[in-house]
Short mmCIF file of N, CA and C in Angstrom, two decimals:
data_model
loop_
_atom_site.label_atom_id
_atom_site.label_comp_id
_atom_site.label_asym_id
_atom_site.label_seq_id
_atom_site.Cartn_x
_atom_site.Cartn_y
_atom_site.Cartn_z
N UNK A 9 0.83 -1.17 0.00
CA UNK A 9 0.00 0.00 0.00
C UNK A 9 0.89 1.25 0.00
N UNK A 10 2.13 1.34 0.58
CA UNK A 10 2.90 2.41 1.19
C UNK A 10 3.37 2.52 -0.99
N UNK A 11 3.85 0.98 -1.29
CA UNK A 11 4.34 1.56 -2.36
C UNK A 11 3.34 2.41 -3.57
N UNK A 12 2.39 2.06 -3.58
CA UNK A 12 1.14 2.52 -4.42
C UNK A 12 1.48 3.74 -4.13
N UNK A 13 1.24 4.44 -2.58
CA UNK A 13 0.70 5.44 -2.36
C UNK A 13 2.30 6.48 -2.44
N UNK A 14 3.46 6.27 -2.80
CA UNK A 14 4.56 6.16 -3.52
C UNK A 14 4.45 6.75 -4.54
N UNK A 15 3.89 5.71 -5.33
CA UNK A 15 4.12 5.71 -6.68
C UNK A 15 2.64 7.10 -7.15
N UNK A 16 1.73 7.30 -6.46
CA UNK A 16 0.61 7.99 -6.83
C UNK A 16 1.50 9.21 -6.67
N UNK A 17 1.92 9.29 -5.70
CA UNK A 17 2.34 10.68 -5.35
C UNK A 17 3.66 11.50 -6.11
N UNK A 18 4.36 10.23 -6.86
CA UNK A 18 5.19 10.91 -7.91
C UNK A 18 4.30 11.19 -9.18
N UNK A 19 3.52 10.45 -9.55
CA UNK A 19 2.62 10.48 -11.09
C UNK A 19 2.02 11.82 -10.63
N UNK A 20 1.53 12.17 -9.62
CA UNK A 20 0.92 13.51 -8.86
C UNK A 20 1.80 14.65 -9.46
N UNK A 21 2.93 14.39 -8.75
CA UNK A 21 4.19 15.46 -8.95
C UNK A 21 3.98 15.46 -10.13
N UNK A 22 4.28 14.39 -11.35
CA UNK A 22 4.91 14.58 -12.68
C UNK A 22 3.91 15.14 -13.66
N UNK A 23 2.63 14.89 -13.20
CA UNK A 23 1.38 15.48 -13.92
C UNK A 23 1.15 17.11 -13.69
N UNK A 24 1.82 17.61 -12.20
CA UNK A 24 1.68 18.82 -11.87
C UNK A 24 3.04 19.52 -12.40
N UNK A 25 3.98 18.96 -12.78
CA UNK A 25 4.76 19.59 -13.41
C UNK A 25 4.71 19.43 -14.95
N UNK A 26 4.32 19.02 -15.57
CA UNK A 26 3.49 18.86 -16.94
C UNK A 26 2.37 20.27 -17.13
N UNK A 27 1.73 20.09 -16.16
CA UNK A 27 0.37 21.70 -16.14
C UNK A 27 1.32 22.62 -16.06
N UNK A 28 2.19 22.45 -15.12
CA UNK A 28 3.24 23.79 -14.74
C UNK A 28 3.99 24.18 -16.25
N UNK A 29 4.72 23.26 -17.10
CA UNK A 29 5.10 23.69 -17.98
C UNK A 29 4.31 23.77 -19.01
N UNK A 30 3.42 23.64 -19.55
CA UNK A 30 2.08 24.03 -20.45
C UNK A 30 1.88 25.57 -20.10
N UNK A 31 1.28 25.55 -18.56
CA UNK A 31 0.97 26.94 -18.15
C UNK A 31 2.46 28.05 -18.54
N UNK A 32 3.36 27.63 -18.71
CA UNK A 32 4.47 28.46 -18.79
C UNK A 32 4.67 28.89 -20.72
N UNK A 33 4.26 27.77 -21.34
CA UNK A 33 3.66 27.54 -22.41
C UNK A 33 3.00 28.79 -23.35
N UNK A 34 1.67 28.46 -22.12
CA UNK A 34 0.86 29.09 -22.82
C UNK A 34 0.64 31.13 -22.38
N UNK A 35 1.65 31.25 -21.49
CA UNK A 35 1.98 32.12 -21.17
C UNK A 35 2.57 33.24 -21.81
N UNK A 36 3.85 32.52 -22.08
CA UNK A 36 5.12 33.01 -23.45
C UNK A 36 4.08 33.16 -24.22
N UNK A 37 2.93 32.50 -25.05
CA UNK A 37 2.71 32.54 -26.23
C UNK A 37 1.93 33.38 -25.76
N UNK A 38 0.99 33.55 -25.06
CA UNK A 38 0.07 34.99 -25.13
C UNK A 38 0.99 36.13 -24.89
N UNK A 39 2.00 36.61 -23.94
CA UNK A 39 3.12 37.74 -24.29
C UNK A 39 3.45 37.78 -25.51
N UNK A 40 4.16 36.76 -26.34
CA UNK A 40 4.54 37.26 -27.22
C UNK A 40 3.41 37.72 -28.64
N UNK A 41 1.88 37.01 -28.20
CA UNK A 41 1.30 37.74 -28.98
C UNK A 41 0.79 39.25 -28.72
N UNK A 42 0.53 39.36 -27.09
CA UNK A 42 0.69 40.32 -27.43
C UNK A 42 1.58 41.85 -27.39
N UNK A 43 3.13 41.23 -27.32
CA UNK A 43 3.82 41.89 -27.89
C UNK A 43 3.79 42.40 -29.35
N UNK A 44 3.60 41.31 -30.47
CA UNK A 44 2.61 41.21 -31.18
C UNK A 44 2.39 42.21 -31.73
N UNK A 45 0.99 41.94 -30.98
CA UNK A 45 -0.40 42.99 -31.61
C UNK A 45 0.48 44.35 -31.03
N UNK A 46 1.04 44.41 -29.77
CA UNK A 46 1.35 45.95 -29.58
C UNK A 46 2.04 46.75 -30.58
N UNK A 47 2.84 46.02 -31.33
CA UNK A 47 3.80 46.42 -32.31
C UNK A 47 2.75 46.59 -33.48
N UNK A 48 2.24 46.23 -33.99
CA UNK A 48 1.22 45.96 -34.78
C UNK A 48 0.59 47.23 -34.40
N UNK A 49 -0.70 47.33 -33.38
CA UNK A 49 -0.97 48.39 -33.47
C UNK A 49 -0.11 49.81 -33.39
N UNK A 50 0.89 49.60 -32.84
CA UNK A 50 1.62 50.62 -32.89
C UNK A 50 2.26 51.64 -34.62
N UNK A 51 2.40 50.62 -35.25
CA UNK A 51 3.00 50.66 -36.56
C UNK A 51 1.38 51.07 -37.43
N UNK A 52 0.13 50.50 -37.15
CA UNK A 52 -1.13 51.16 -37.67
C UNK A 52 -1.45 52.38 -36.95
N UNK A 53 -1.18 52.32 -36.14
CA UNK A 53 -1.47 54.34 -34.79
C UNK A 53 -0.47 55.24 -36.07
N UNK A 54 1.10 54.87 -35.79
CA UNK A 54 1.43 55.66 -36.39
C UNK A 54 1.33 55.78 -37.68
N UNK A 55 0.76 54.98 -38.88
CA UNK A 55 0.54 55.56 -40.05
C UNK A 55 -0.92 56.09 -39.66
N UNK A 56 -1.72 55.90 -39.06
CA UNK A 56 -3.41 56.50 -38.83
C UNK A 56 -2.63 58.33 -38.22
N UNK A 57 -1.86 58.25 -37.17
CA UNK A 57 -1.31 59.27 -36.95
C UNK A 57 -0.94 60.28 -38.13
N UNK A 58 -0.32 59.78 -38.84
CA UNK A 58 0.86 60.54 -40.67
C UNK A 58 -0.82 60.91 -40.97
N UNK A 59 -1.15 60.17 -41.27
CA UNK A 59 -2.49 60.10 -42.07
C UNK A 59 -3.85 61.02 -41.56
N UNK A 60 -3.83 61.54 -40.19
CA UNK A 60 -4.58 62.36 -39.84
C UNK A 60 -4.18 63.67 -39.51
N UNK A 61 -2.72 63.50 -39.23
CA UNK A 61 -1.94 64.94 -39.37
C UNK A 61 -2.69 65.50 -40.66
N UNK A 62 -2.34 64.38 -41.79
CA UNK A 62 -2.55 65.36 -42.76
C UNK A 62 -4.12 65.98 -42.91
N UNK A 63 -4.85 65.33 -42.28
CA UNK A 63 -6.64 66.28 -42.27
C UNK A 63 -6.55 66.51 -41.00
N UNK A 64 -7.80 67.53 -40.61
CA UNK A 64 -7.99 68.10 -39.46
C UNK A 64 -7.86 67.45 -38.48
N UNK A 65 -7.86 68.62 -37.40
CA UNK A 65 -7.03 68.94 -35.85
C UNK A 65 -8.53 67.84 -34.87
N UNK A 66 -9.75 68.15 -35.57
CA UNK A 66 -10.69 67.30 -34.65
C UNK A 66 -10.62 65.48 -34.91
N UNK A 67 -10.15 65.16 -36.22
CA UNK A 67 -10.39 63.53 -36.26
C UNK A 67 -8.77 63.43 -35.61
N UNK A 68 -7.97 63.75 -35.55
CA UNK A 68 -6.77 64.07 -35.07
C UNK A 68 -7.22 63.91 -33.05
N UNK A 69 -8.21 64.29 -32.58
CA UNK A 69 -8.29 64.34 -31.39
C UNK A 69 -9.07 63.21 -31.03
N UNK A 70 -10.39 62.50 -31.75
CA UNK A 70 -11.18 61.53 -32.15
C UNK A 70 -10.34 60.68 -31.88
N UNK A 71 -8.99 60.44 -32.62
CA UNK A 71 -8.27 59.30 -33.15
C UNK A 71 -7.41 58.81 -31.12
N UNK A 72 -6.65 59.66 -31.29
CA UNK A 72 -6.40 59.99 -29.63
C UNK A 72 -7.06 59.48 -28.55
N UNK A 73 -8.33 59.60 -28.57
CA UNK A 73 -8.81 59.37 -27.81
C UNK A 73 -9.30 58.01 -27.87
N UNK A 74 -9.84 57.67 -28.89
CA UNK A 74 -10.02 55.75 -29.10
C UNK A 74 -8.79 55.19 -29.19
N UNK A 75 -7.62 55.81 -29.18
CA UNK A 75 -6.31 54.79 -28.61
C UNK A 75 -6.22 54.81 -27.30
N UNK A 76 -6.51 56.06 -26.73
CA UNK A 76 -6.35 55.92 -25.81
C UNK A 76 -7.41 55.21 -24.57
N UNK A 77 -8.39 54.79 -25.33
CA UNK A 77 -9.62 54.04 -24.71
C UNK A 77 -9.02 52.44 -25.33
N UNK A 78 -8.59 52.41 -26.12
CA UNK A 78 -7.69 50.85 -26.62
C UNK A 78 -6.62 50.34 -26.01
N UNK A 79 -5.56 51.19 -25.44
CA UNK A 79 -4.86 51.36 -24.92
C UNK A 79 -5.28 50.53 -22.88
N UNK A 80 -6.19 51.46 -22.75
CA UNK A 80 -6.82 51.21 -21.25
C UNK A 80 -7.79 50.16 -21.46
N UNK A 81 -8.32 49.60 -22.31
CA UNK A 81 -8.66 48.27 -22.12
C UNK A 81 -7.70 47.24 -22.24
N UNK A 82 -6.99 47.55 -23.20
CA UNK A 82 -5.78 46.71 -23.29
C UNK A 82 -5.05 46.08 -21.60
N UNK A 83 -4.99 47.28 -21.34
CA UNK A 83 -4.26 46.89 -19.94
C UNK A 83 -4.78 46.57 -19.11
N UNK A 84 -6.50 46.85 -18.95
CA UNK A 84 -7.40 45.74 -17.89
C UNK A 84 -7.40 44.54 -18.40
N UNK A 85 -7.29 43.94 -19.60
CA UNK A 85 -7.65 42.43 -19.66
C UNK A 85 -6.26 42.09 -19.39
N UNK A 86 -4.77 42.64 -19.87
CA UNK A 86 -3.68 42.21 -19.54
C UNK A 86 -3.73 41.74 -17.69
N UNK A 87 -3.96 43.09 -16.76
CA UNK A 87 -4.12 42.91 -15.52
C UNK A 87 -5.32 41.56 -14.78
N UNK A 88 -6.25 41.51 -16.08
CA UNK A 88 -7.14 40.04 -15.57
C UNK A 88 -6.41 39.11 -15.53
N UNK A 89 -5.74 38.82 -16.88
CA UNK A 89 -4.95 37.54 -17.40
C UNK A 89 -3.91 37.30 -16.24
N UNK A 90 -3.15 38.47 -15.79
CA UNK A 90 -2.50 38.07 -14.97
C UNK A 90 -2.71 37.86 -13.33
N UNK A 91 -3.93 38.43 -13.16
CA UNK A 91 -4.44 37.78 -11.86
C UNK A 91 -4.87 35.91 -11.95
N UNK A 92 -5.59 35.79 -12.89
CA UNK A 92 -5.99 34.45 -13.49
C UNK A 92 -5.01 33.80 -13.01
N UNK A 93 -3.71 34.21 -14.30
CA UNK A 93 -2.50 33.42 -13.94
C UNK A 93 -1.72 33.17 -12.31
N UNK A 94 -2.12 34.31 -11.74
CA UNK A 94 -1.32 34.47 -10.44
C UNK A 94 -2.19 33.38 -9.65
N UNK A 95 -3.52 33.53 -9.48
CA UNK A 95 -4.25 32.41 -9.25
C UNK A 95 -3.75 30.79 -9.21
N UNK A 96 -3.78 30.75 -10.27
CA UNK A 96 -3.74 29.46 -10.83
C UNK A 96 -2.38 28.77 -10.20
N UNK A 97 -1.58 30.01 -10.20
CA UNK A 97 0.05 29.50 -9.51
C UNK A 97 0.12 29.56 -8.07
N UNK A 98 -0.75 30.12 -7.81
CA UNK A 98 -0.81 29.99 -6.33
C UNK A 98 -1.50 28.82 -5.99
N UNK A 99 -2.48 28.26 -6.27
CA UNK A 99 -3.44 26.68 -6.46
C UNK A 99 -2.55 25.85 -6.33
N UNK A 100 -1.25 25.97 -7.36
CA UNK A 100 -0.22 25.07 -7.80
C UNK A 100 0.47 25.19 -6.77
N UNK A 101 0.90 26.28 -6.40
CA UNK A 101 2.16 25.93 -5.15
C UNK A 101 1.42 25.66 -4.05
N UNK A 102 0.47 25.35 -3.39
CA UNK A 102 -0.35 25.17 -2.75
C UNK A 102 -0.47 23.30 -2.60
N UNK A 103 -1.15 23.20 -3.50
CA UNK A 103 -1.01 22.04 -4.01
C UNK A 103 0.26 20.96 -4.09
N UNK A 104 0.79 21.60 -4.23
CA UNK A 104 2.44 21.01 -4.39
C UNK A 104 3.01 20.98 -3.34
N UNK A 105 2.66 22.17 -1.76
CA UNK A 105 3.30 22.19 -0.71
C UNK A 105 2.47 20.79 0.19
N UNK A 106 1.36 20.65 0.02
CA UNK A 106 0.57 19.88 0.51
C UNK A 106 0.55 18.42 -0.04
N UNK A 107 1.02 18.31 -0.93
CA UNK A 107 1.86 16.82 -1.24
C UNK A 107 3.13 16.74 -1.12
N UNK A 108 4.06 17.78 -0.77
CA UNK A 108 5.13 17.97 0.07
C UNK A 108 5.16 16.77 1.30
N UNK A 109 4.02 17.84 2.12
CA UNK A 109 3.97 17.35 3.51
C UNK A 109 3.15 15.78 3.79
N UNK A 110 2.40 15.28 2.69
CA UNK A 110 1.89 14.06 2.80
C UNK A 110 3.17 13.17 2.49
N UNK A 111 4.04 13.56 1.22
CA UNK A 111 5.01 12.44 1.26
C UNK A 111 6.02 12.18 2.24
N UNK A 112 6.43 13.40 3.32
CA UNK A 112 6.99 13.99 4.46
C UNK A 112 6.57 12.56 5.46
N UNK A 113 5.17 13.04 5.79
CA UNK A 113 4.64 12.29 6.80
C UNK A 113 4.69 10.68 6.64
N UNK A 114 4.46 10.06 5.12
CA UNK A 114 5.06 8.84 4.79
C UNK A 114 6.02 8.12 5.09
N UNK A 115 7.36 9.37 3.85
CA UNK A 115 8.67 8.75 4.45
C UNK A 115 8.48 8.43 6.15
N UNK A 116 8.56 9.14 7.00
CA UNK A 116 8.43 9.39 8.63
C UNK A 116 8.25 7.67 9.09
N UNK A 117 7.05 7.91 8.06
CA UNK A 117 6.18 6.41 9.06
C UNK A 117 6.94 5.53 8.61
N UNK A 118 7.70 5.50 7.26
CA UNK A 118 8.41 4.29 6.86
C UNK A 118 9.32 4.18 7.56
N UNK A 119 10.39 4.96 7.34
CA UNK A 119 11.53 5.31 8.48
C UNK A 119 11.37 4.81 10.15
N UNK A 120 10.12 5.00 10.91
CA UNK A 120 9.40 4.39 11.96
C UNK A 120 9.32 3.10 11.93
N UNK A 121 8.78 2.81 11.22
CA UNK A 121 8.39 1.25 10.74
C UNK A 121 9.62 0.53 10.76
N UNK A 122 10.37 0.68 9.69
CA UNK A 122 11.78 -0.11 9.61
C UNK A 122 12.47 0.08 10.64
N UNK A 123 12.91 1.29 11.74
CA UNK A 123 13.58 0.86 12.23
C UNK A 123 13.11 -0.05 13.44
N UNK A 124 11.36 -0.07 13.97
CA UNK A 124 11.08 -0.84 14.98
C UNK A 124 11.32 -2.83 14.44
N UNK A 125 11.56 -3.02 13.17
CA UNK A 125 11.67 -4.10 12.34
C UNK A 125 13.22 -4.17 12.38
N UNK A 126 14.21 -3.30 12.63
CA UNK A 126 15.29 -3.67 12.59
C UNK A 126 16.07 -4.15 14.68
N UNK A 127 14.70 -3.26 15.23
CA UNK A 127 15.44 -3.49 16.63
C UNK A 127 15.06 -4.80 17.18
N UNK A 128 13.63 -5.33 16.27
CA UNK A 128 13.15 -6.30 16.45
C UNK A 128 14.05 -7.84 16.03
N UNK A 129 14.64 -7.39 14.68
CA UNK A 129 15.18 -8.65 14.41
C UNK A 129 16.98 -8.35 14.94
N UNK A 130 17.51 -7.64 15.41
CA UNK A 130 18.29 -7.61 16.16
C UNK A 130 17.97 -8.13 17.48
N UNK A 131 17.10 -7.90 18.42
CA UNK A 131 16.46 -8.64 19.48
C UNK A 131 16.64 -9.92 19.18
N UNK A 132 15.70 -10.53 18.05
CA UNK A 132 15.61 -11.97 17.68
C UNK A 132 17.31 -12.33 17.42
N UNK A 133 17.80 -12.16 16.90
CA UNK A 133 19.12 -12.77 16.88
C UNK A 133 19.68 -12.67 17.99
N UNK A 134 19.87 -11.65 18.88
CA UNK A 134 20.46 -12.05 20.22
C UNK A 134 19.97 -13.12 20.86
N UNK A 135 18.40 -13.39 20.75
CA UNK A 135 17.84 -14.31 21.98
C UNK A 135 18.58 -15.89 21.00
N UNK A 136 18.34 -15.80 19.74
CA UNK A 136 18.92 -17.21 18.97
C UNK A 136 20.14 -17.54 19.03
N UNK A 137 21.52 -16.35 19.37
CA UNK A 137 23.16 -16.60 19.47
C UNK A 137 22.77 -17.50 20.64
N UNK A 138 22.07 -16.83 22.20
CA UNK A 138 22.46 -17.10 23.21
C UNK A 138 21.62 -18.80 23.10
N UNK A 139 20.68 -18.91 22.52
CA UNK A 139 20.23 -20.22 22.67
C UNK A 139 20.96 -20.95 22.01
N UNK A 140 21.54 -20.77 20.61
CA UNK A 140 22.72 -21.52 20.44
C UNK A 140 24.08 -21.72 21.10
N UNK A 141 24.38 -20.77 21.88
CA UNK A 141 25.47 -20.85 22.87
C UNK A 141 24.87 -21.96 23.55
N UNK A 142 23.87 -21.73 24.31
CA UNK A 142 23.57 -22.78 25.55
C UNK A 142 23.59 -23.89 25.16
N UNK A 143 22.78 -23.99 23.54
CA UNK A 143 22.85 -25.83 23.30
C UNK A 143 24.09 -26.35 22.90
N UNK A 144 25.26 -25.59 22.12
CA UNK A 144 26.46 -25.95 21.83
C UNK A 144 27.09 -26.33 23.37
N UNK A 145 27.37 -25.50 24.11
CA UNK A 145 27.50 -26.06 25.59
C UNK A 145 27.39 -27.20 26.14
N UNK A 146 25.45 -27.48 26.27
CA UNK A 146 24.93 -28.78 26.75
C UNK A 146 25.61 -30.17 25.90
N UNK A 147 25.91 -29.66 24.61
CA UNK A 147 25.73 -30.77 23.45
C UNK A 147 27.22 -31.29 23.66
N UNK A 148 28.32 -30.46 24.52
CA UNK A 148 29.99 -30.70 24.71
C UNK A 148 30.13 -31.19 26.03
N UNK A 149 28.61 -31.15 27.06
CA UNK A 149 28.97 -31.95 28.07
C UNK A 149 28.72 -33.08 28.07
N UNK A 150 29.84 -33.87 28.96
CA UNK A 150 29.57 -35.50 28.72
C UNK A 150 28.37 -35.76 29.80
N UNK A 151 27.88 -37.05 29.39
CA UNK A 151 26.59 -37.61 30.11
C UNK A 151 27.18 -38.66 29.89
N UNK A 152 26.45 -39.61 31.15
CA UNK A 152 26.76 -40.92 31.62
C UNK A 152 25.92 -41.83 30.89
N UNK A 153 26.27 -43.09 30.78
CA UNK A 153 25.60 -44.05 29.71
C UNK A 153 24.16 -44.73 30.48
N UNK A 154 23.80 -44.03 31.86
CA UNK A 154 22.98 -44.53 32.80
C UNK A 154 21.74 -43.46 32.22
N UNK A 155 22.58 -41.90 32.35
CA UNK A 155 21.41 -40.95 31.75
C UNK A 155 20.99 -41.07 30.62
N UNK A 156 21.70 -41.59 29.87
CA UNK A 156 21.40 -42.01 28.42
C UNK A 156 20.20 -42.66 28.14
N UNK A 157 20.25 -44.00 29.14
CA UNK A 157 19.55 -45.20 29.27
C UNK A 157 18.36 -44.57 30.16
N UNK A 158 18.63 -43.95 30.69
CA UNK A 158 17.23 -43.34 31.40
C UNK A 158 16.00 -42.49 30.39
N UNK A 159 16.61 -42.24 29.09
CA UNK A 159 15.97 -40.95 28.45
C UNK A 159 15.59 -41.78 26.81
N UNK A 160 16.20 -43.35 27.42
CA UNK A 160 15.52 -43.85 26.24
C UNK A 160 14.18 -44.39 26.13
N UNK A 161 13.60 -44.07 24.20
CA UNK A 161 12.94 -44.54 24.17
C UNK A 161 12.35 -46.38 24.07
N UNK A 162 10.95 -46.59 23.81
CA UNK A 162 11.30 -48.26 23.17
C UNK A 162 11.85 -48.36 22.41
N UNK A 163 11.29 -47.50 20.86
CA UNK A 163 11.74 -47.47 19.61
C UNK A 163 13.65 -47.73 19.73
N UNK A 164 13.92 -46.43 20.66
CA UNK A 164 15.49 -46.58 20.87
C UNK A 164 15.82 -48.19 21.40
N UNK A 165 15.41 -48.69 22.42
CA UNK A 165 15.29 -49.27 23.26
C UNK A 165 15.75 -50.80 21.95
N UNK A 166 14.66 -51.04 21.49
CA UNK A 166 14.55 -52.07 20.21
C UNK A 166 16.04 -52.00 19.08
N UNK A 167 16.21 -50.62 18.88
CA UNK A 167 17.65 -50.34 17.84
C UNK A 167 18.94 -50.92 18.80
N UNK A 168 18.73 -50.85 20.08
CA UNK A 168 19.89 -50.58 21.04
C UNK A 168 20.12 -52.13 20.72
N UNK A 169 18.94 -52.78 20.75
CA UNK A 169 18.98 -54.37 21.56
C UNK A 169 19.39 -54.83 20.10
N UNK A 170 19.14 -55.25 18.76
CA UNK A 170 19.34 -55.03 17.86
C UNK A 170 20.67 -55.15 17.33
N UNK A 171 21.45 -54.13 17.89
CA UNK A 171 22.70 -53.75 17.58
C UNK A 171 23.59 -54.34 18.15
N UNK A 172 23.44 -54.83 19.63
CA UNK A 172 23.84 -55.36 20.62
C UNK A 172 23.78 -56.90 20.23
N UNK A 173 22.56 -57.53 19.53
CA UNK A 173 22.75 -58.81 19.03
C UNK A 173 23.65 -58.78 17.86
N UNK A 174 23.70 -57.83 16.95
CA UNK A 174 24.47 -57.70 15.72
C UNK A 174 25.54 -57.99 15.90
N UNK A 175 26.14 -57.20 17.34
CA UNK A 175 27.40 -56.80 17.43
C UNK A 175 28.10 -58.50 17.75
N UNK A 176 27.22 -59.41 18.73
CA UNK A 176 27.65 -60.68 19.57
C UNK A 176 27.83 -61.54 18.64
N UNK A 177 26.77 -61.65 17.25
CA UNK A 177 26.70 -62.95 16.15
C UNK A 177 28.17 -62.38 15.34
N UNK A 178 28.66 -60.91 15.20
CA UNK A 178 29.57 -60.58 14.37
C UNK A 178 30.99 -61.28 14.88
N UNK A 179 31.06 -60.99 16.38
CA UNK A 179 32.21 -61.83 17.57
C UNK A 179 32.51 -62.74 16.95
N UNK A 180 30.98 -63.89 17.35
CA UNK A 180 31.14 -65.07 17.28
C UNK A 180 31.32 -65.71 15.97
N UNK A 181 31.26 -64.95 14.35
CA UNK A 181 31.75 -65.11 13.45
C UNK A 181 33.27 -65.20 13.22
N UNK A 182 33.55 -64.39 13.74
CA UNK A 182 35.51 -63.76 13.80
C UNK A 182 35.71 -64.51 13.89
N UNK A 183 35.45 -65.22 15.25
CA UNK A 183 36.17 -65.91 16.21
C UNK A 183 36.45 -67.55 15.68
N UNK A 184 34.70 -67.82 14.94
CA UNK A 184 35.15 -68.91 14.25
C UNK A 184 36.11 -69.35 13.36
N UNK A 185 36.12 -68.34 12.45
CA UNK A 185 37.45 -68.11 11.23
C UNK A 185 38.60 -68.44 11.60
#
């Protein structure tokens, strides 16, 4: 689950930096259009300008004044666009700080997790050295052939007897030879 929720949270990132560079995208391209159009209109003002010099002083003032009403709309929708935009980047870093702190809190718990899994199987191996110490120990002290015989089973009991006849018919073979 931890890895899923991993793996969501980079495809998260990589999708939000995908919008991020689109939005950067589509940004450039509206500046530079309308850098654009500014040049553009600028280069039609001033021949409308040449061109009204040469007739009267009133379409000359007319003209002036609807640039200058073109002009001031111009720069409220510029000032929308860029609230929009400021918006939108603020959403984003927002967004982005807040899957910050979820993958934050993850790592944490993983980091938590593993190390209570590492003190744990460190624990477990100490308690298994020392139980192997103890039985290597028991297994190097000698015992008497009485305790032996005390801790046997039948099954043993039957192999013992068995072996013990094996051993007497093998004698008494030798011996004949």
């Amino acid at each position: 689950m931890l890895l899923q929720a991993v793996a969501r949270g980079l495809v998260a990132r990589k999708a939000a930096e995908v919008m991020r560079i689109e939005m950067l995208r589509q940004s450039s391209a509206l500046m530079m259009q309308r850098v654009v159009r500014g040049h553009a209109s600028r280069v039609v003002v001033k021949a409308i300008r040449k061109e009204i010099h040469e007739q009267n002083s009133a379409m000359l003032l007319q003209a002036v004044a609807r640039g200058l009403v073109a002009r001031k709309a111009a720069e409220v929708m510029r000032i929308e666009m860029l609230r929009q935009s400021s918006a939108l980047m603020m959403q984003r870093v927002v967004r982005g700080h807040a899957s910050r702190v979820v993958v934050k809190a993850i790592r944490k718990e993983i980091h938590e997790q593993n190390s209570a899994m590492l003190l744990q199987a460190v624990a477990r191996g100490l308690v298994a050295r020392k139980a192997a110490e103890v039985m290597r120990i028991e297994m190097l002290r000698p015992v008497s052939y009485t305790h032996l015989r005390a801790h046997e089973t039948p099954e043993h009991l039957v192999c013992r007897l068995l072996l013990e006849k094996k051993k007497k018919n093998s004698m008494y073979s030798h011996n004949s030879m």
